[in-house]
Tab-separated table of C-alpha atoms in Angstrom:
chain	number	residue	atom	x	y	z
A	1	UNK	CA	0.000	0.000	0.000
A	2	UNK	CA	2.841	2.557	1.050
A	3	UNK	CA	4.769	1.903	-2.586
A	4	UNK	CA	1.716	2.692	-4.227
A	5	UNK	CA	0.423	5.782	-2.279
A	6	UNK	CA	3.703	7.360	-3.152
A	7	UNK	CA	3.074	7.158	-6.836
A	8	UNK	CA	3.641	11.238	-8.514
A	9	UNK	CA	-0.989	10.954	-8.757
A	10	UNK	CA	-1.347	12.008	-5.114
A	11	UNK	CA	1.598	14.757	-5.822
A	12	UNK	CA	-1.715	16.050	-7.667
A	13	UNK	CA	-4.512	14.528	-6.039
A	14	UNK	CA	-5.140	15.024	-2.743
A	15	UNK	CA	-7.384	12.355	-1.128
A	16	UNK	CA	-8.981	14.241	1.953
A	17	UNK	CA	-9.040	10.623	4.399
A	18	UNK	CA	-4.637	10.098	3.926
A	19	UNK	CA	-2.182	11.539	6.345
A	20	UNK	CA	0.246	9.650	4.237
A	21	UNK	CA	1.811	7.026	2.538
A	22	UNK	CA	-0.109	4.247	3.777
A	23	UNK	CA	-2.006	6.263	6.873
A	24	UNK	CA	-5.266	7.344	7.479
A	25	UNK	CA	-6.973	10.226	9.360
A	26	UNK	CA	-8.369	8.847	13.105
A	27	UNK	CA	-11.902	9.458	11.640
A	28	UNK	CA	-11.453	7.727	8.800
A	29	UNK	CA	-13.753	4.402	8.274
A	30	UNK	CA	-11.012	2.861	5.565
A	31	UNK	CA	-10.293	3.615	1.824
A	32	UNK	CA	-9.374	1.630	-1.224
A	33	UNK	CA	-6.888	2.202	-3.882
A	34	UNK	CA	-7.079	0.036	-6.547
A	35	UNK	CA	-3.469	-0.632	-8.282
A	36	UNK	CA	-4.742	-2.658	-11.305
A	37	UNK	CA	-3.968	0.056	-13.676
A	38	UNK	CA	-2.332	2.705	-11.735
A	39	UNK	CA	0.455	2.615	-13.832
A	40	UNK	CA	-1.176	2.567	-17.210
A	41	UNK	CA	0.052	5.084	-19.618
A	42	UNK	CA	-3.519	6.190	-20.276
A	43	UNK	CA	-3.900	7.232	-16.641
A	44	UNK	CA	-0.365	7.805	-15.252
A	45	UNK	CA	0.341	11.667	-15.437
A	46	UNK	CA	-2.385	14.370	-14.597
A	47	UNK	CA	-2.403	15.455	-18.639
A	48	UNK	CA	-3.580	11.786	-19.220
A	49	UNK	CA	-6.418	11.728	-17.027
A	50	UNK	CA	-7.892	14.767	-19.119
């Protein structure tokens, strides 16, 4: 989870339940980040994803 939570899309994104790479907020229920496809070119720089 850490390896992926430190890829450059959450240089970007910021996802408001993560403290960090691989930590969550105290109020936080739990989140999910899917890797299948994380590093696809189609999705893996911010000028992609438009």
């Amino acid at each position: 989870d850490k390896l992926e939570q430190q890829h450059s899309l959450f240089t970007h994104y910021r996802d408001p339940c993560r403290l960090g790479p691989g930590e969550e907020k105290p109020w936080a229920i739990g989140t999910l980040l899917d890797t299948n496809g994380l590093y696809d070119e189609d999705v893996c720089t911010p000028d992609n994803l438009q």
